[in-house]
XYZ file of C-alpha atoms in Angstrom:
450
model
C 13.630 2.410 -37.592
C 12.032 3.249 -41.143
C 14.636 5.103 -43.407
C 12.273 8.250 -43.413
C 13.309 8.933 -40.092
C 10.171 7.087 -38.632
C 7.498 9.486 -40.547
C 4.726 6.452 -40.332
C 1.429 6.974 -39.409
C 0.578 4.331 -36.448
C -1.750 2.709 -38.526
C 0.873 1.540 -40.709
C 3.609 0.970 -38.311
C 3.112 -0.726 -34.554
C 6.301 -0.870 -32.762
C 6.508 -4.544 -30.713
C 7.036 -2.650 -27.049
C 6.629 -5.693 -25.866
C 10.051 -7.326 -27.397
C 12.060 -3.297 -26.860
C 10.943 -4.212 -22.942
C 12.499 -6.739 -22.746
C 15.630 -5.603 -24.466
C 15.410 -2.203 -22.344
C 13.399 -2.172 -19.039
C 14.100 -4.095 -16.217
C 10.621 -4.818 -14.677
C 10.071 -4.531 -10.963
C 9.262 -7.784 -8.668
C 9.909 -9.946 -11.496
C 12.088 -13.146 -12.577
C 12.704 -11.551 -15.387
C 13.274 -15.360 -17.017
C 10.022 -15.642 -17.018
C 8.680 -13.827 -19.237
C 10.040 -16.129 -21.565
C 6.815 -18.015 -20.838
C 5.037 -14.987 -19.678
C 4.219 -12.872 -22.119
C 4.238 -8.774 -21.126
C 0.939 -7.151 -21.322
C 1.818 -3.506 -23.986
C -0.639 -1.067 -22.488
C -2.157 1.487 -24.686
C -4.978 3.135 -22.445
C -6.661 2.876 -19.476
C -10.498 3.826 -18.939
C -12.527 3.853 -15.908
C -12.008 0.078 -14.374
C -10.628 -1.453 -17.575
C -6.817 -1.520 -18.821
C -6.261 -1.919 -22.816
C -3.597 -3.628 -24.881
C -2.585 -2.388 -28.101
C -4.788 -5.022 -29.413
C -8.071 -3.587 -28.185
C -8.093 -6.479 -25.378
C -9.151 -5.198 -21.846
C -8.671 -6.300 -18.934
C -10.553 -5.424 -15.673
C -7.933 -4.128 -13.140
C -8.867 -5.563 -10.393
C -5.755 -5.086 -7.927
C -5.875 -1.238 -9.003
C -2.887 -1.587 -10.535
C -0.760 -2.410 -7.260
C -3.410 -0.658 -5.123
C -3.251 2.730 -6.172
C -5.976 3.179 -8.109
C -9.285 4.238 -6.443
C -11.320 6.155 -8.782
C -10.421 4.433 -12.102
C -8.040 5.313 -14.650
C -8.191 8.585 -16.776
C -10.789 9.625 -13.657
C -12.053 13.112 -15.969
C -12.332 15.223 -12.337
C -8.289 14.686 -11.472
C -7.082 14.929 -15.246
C -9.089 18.025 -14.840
C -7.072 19.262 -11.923
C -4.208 18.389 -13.205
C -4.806 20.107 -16.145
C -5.190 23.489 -14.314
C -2.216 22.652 -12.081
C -0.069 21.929 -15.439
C -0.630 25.654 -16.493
C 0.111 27.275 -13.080
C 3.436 25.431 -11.228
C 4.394 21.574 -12.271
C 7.639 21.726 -9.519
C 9.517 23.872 -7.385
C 11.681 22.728 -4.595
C 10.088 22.332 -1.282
C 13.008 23.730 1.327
C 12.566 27.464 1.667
C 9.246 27.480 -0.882
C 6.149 26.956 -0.453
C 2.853 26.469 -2.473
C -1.064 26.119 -2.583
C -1.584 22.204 -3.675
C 0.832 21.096 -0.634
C -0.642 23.488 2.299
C -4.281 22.728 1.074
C -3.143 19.050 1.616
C -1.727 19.468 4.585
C -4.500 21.073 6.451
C -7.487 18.750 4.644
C -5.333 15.687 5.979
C -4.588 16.914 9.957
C -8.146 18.143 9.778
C -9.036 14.360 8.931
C -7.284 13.521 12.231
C -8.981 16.308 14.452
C -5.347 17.850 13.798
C -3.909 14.913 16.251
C -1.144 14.485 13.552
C -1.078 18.089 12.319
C 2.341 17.929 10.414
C 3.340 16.297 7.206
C 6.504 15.507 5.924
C 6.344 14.301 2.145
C 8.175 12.259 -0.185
C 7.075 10.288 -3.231
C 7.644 6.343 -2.575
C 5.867 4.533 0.460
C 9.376 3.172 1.282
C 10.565 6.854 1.376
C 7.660 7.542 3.734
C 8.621 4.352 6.322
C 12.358 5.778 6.159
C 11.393 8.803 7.663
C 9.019 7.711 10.025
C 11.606 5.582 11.518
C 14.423 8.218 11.056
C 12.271 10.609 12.711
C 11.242 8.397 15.553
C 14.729 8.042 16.637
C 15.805 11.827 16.022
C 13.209 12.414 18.225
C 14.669 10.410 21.195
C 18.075 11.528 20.478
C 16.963 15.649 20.777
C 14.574 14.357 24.014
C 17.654 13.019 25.286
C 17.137 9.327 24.367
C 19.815 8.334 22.114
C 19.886 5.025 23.257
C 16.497 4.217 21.837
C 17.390 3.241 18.512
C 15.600 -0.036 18.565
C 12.434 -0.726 16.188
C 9.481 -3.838 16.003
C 7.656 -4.696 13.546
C 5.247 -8.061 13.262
C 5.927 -11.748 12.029
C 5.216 -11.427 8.076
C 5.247 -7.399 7.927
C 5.991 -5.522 4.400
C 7.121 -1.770 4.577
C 9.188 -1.561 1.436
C 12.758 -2.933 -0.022
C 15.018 0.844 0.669
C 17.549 -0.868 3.043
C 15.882 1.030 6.325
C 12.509 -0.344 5.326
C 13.802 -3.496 4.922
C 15.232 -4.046 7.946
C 11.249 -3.887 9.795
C 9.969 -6.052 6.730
C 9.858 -9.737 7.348
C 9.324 -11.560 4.196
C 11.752 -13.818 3.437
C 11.589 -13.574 -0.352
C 12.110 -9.646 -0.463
C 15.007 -9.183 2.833
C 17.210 -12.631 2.861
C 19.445 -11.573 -0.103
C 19.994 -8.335 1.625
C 20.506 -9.324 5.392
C 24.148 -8.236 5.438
C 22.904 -4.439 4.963
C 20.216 -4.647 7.066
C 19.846 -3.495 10.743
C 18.195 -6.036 12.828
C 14.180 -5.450 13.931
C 12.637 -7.193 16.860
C 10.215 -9.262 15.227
C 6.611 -9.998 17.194
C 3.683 -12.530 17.055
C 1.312 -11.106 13.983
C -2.186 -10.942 15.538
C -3.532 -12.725 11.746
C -6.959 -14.070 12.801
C -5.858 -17.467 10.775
C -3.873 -18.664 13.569
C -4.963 -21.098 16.297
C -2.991 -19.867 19.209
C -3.371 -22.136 22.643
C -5.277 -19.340 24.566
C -7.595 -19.047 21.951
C -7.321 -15.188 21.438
C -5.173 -14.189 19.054
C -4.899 -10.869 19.550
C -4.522 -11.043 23.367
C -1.467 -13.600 22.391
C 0.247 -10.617 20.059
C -0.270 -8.114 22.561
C 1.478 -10.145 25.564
C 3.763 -11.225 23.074
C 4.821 -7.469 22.806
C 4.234 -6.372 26.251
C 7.397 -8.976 27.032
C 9.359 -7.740 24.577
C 8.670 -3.966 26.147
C 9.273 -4.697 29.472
C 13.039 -6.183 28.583
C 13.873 -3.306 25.722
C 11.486 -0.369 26.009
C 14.251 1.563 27.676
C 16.146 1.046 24.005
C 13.031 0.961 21.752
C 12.360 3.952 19.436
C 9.123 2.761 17.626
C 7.075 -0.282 16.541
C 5.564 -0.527 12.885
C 2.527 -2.269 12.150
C 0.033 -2.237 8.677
C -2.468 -1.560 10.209
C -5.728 -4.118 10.448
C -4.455 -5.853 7.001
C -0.753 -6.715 6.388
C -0.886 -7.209 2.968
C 2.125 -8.553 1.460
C 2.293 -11.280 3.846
C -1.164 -12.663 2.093
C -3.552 -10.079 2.749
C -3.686 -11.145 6.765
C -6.498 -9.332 8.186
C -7.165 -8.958 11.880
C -9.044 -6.869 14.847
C -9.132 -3.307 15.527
C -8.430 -4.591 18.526
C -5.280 -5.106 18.847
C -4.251 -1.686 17.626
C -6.222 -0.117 20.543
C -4.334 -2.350 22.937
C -1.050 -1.732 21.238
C -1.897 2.067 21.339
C -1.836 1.584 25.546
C 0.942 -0.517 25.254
C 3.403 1.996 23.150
C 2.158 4.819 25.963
C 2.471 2.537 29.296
C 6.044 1.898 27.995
C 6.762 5.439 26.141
C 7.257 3.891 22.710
C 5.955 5.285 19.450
C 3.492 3.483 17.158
C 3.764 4.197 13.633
C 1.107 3.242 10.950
C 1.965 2.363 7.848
C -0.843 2.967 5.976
C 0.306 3.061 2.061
C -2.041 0.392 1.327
C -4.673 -0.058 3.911
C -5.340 4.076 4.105
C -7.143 5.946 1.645
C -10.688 4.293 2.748
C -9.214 1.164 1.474
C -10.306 -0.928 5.165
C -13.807 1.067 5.242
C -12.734 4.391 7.039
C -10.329 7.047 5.392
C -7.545 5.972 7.872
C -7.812 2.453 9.460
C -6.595 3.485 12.604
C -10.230 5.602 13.106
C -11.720 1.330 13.670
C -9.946 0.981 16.651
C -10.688 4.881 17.555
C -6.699 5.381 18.137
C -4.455 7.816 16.397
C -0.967 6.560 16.257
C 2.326 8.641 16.363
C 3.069 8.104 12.931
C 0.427 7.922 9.615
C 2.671 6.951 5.812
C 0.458 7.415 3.410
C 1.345 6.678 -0.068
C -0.748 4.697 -3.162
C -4.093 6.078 -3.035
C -3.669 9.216 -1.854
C -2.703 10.584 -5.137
C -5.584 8.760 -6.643
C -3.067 6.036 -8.559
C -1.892 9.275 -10.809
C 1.691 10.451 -9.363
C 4.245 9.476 -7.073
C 3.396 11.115 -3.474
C 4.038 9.926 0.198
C 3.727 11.952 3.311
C 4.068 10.811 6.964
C 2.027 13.277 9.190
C 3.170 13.019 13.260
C 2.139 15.325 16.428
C 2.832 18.637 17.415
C 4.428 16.753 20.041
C 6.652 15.441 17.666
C 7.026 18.381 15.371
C 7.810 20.541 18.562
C 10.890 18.497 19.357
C 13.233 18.943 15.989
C 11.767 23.162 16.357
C 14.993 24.831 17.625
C 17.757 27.205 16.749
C 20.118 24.391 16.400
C 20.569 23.093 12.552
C 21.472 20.185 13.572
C 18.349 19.592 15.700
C 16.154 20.185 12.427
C 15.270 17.047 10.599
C 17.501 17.528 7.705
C 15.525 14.662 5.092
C 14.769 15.656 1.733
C 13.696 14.351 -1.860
C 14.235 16.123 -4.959
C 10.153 16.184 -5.494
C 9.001 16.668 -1.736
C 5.721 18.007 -1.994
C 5.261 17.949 -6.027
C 2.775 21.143 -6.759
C 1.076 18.305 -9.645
C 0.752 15.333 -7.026
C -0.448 17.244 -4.147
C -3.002 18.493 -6.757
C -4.037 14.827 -7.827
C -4.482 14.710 -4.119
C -6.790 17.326 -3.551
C -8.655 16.290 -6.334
C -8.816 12.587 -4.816
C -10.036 14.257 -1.756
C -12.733 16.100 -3.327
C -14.235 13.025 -4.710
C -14.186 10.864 -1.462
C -16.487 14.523 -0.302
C -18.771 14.941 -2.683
C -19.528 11.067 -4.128
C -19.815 9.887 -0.276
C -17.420 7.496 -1.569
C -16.832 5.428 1.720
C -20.608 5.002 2.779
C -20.744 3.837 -1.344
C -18.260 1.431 -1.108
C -20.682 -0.373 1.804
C -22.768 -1.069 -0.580
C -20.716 -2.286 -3.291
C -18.795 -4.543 -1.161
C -21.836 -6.658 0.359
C -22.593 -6.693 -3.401
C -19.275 -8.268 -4.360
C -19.008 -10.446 -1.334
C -22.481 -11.848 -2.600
C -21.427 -12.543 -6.017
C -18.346 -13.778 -4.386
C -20.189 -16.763 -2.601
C -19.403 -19.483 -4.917
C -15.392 -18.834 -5.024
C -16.170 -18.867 -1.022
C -17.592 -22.336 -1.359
C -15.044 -24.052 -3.279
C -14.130 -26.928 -1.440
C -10.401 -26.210 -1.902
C -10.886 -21.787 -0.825
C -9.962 -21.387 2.546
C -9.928 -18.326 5.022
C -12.146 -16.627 2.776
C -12.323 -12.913 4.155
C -12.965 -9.366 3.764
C -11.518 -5.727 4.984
C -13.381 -2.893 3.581
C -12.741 -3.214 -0.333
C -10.018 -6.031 0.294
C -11.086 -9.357 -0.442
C -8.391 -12.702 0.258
C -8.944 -16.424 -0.044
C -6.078 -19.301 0.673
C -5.676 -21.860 -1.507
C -5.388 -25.850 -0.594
C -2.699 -27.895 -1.976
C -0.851 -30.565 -1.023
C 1.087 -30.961 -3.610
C 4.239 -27.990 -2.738
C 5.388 -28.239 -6.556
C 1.912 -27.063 -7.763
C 1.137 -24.506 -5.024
C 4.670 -23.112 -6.383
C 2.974 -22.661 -10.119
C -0.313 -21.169 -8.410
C 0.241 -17.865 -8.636
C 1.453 -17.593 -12.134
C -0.824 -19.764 -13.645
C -3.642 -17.753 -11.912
C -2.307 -14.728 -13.126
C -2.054 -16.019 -16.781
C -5.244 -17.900 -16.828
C -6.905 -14.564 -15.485
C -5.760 -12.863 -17.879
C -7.227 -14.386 -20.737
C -10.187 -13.991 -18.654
C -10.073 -10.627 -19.303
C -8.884 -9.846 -15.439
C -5.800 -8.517 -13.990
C -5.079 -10.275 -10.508
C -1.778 -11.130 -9.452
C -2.073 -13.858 -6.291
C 0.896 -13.648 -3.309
C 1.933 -17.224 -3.384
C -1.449 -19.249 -2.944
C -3.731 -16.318 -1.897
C -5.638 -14.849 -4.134
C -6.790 -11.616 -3.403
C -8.760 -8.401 -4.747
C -8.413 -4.389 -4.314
C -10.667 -3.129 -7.482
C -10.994 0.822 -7.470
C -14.296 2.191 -5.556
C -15.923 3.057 -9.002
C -17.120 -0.586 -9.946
C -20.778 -1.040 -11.603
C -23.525 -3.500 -10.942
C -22.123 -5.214 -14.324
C -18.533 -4.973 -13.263
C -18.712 -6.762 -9.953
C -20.891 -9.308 -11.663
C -18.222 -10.039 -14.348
C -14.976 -9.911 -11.330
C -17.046 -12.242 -9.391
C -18.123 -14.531 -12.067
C -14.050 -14.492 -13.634
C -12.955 -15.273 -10.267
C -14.915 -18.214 -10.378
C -13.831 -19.002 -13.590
C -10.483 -18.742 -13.258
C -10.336 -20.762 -10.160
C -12.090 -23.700 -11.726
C -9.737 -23.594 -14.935
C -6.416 -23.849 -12.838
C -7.460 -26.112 -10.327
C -8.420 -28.294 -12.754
């Protein structure tokens, strides 16, 4: 610290944030070792599509910064709402209070479902939102008289979050096996990923008998089954049919067990409709939304459920309520960010834009798609994934990293899940944009494979 008490204008004086990281923050999802090798990125700004360093560098964001960001960073129409919200009510506790931002929200949302799932329940993390959809989902059996169904599924390769409840219906390896003492055990099903070869030659049909068996020996005990639905992204981005939510949808009400969608990542028009349960024309008994619903600008996650639902915790009993909370439930400034998110989808026609845009990118994209080494190249909406080749198991452990680094001085910011490389840019891309993510792609690709 200067011995003027740090009086320095910051064109004389550029702290290294970088190196007080390191010394300070512990970064999330990260061997923190390797940074050693890795340098951090400092961000100073963000601008539309593009992140900046404090060196002027940008960098194209084309994951939306861990799939949050839909209408580009420093969007002028939400800074303007949150502007306005700033200057009217920034917080005030949820339980016994209410406000405008979060009862606006909660209508425009239910009224996105034809009011099927009229209720929401918010939080701020997506983890916090799968907690209570599960809590919930159980509550409700115990007040219906069901306490014995206390059972949950989820599918082969699922991600819902690392809070210790969330965990325990998320099966990737790298994020649960350190924790499996503190975990309650899942069923785990067949994942209906169209990659697989399966002996009857339909996928989906296999997943859905896969379940059915499990139902018919444990539906009696089962409170809910979790799915992402159409795209399980964690996993590698594995994308699959609409069809096998509508057939789950008949299997969860043959054998009375609730569905819950996990939508933090695959809602928000991020598969091509606002929800991507409307593609298989079901509504399930549980929506978590998280990410993009605040337009990438503040932490906010909301499950929204039936009346059906609602109905059974509404009693003079306390302990009959659901008695959940979070210090922020219902933020006045996110549900505002929110609102403002919704407004553009509205008036920009966002989702009938983004058909356009993607066929654009998935054009330019045709030469990554030909590489002789790209497999399973496919798209969902504004998700884009390609696999990988290798046969050698010491560089397809380096792939991702190098990618990311190599990328990076290609003025892009992708981060690969093991040998899948995969794309979630915001919905605000130009002609020029997509040209230079498509042609980086490329780039990249041929740099670290070589």
């Amino acid at each position: 610290m200067p011995a003027n008490g740090g009086n320095v204008s910051s064109e004389t004086f550029q702290p290294d944030w970088v190196h007080r990281s390191l010394q300070s923050v512990w970064h999330p999802c990260t061997q923190m070792q390797h940074h050693e090798h890795i340098p951090l990125v400092s961000l100073a700004r963000g601008q539309g599509a593009w992140l900046f360093d404090h060196e002027g560098r940008r960098l194209l964001d084309a994951v939306s910064s861990w799939w949050v960001n839909l209408f580009g960073h420093a969007n002028p129409r939400i800074n303007h709402a949150l502007k306005q919200q700033l200057d009217q009510l920034e917080h005030a506790m949820l339980a016994g209070f209410t406000h405008e931002p979060v009862v606006l929200l909660s209508e425009r949302l239910g009224a996105l479902t034809g009011n099927h799932l009229g209720h929401c329940f918010y939080a701020s993390d997506g983890a916090s939102a799968v907690e209570i959809a599960l809590k919930m989902s159980f509550h409700f059996w115990r007040n219906s008289g069901h306490p014995e169904k206390c059972e949950f599924v989820c599918l082969r390769g699922s991600y819902h979050g690392e809070t210790l409840g969330a965990l325990a219906v998320t099966d990737v390896a790298l994020f649960r096996d350190a924790y499996g003492p503190l975990l309650g055990q899942a069923h785990v099903v067949m994942s209906p990923d169209a990659r697989q070869n399966v002996p009857e030659g339909n996928v989906v049909q296999a997943a859905l008998n896969e379940v059915e068996a499990l139902f018919q020996q444990r539906a009696d005990r089962i409170a809910s089954i979790i799915v992402e639905p159409l795209v399980q992204c964690a996993t590698g981005m594995a994308m699959y049919e609409p069809s096998y939510l509508a057939g789950l949808r008949k299997l969860c009400d043959r054998y009375h067990v609730h569905l819950i969608a996990d939508e933090i990542a695959v809602g928000c028009g991020r598969t091509g409709t606002f929800f991507a349960c409307e593609q298989a024309e079901i509504w399930p008994d549980y929506i978590c939304l998280s990410k993009g619903i605040s337009g990438g600008y503040l932490p906010l996650s909301l499950v929204m459920t039936t009346n059906e639902i609602y109905s059974a915790f509404y009693s003079d009993e306390l302990t009959r309520g659901f008695l959940h909370s979070h210090s922020y439930t219902g933020n006045p400034l996110a549900c505002r960010a929110a609102l403002a998110t919704l407004d553009i989808f509205e008036q920009d026609n966002v989702l009938q834009g983004n058909l356009v845009k993607a066929d654009q990118l998935s054009q330019a994209l045709a030469p990554v798609k030909a590489h002789p080494r790209v497999k399973h190249f496919r798209r969902q909406g504004m998700i884009w994934a390609f696999d990988v080749e290798f046969n050698d198991p010491v560089a397809a452990s380096q792939f991702s990293r190098q990618f990311f680094s190599v990328a990076l001085l290609n003025g892009l910011l992708i981060r690969p899940i093991g040998t899948t490389v995969y794309l979630m840019p915001p919905y605000i891309l130009s002609d020029t944009e997509i040209a230079f993510l498509a042609n980086g792609v490329h780039a990249v690709l041929h740099q670290v494979l070589s």
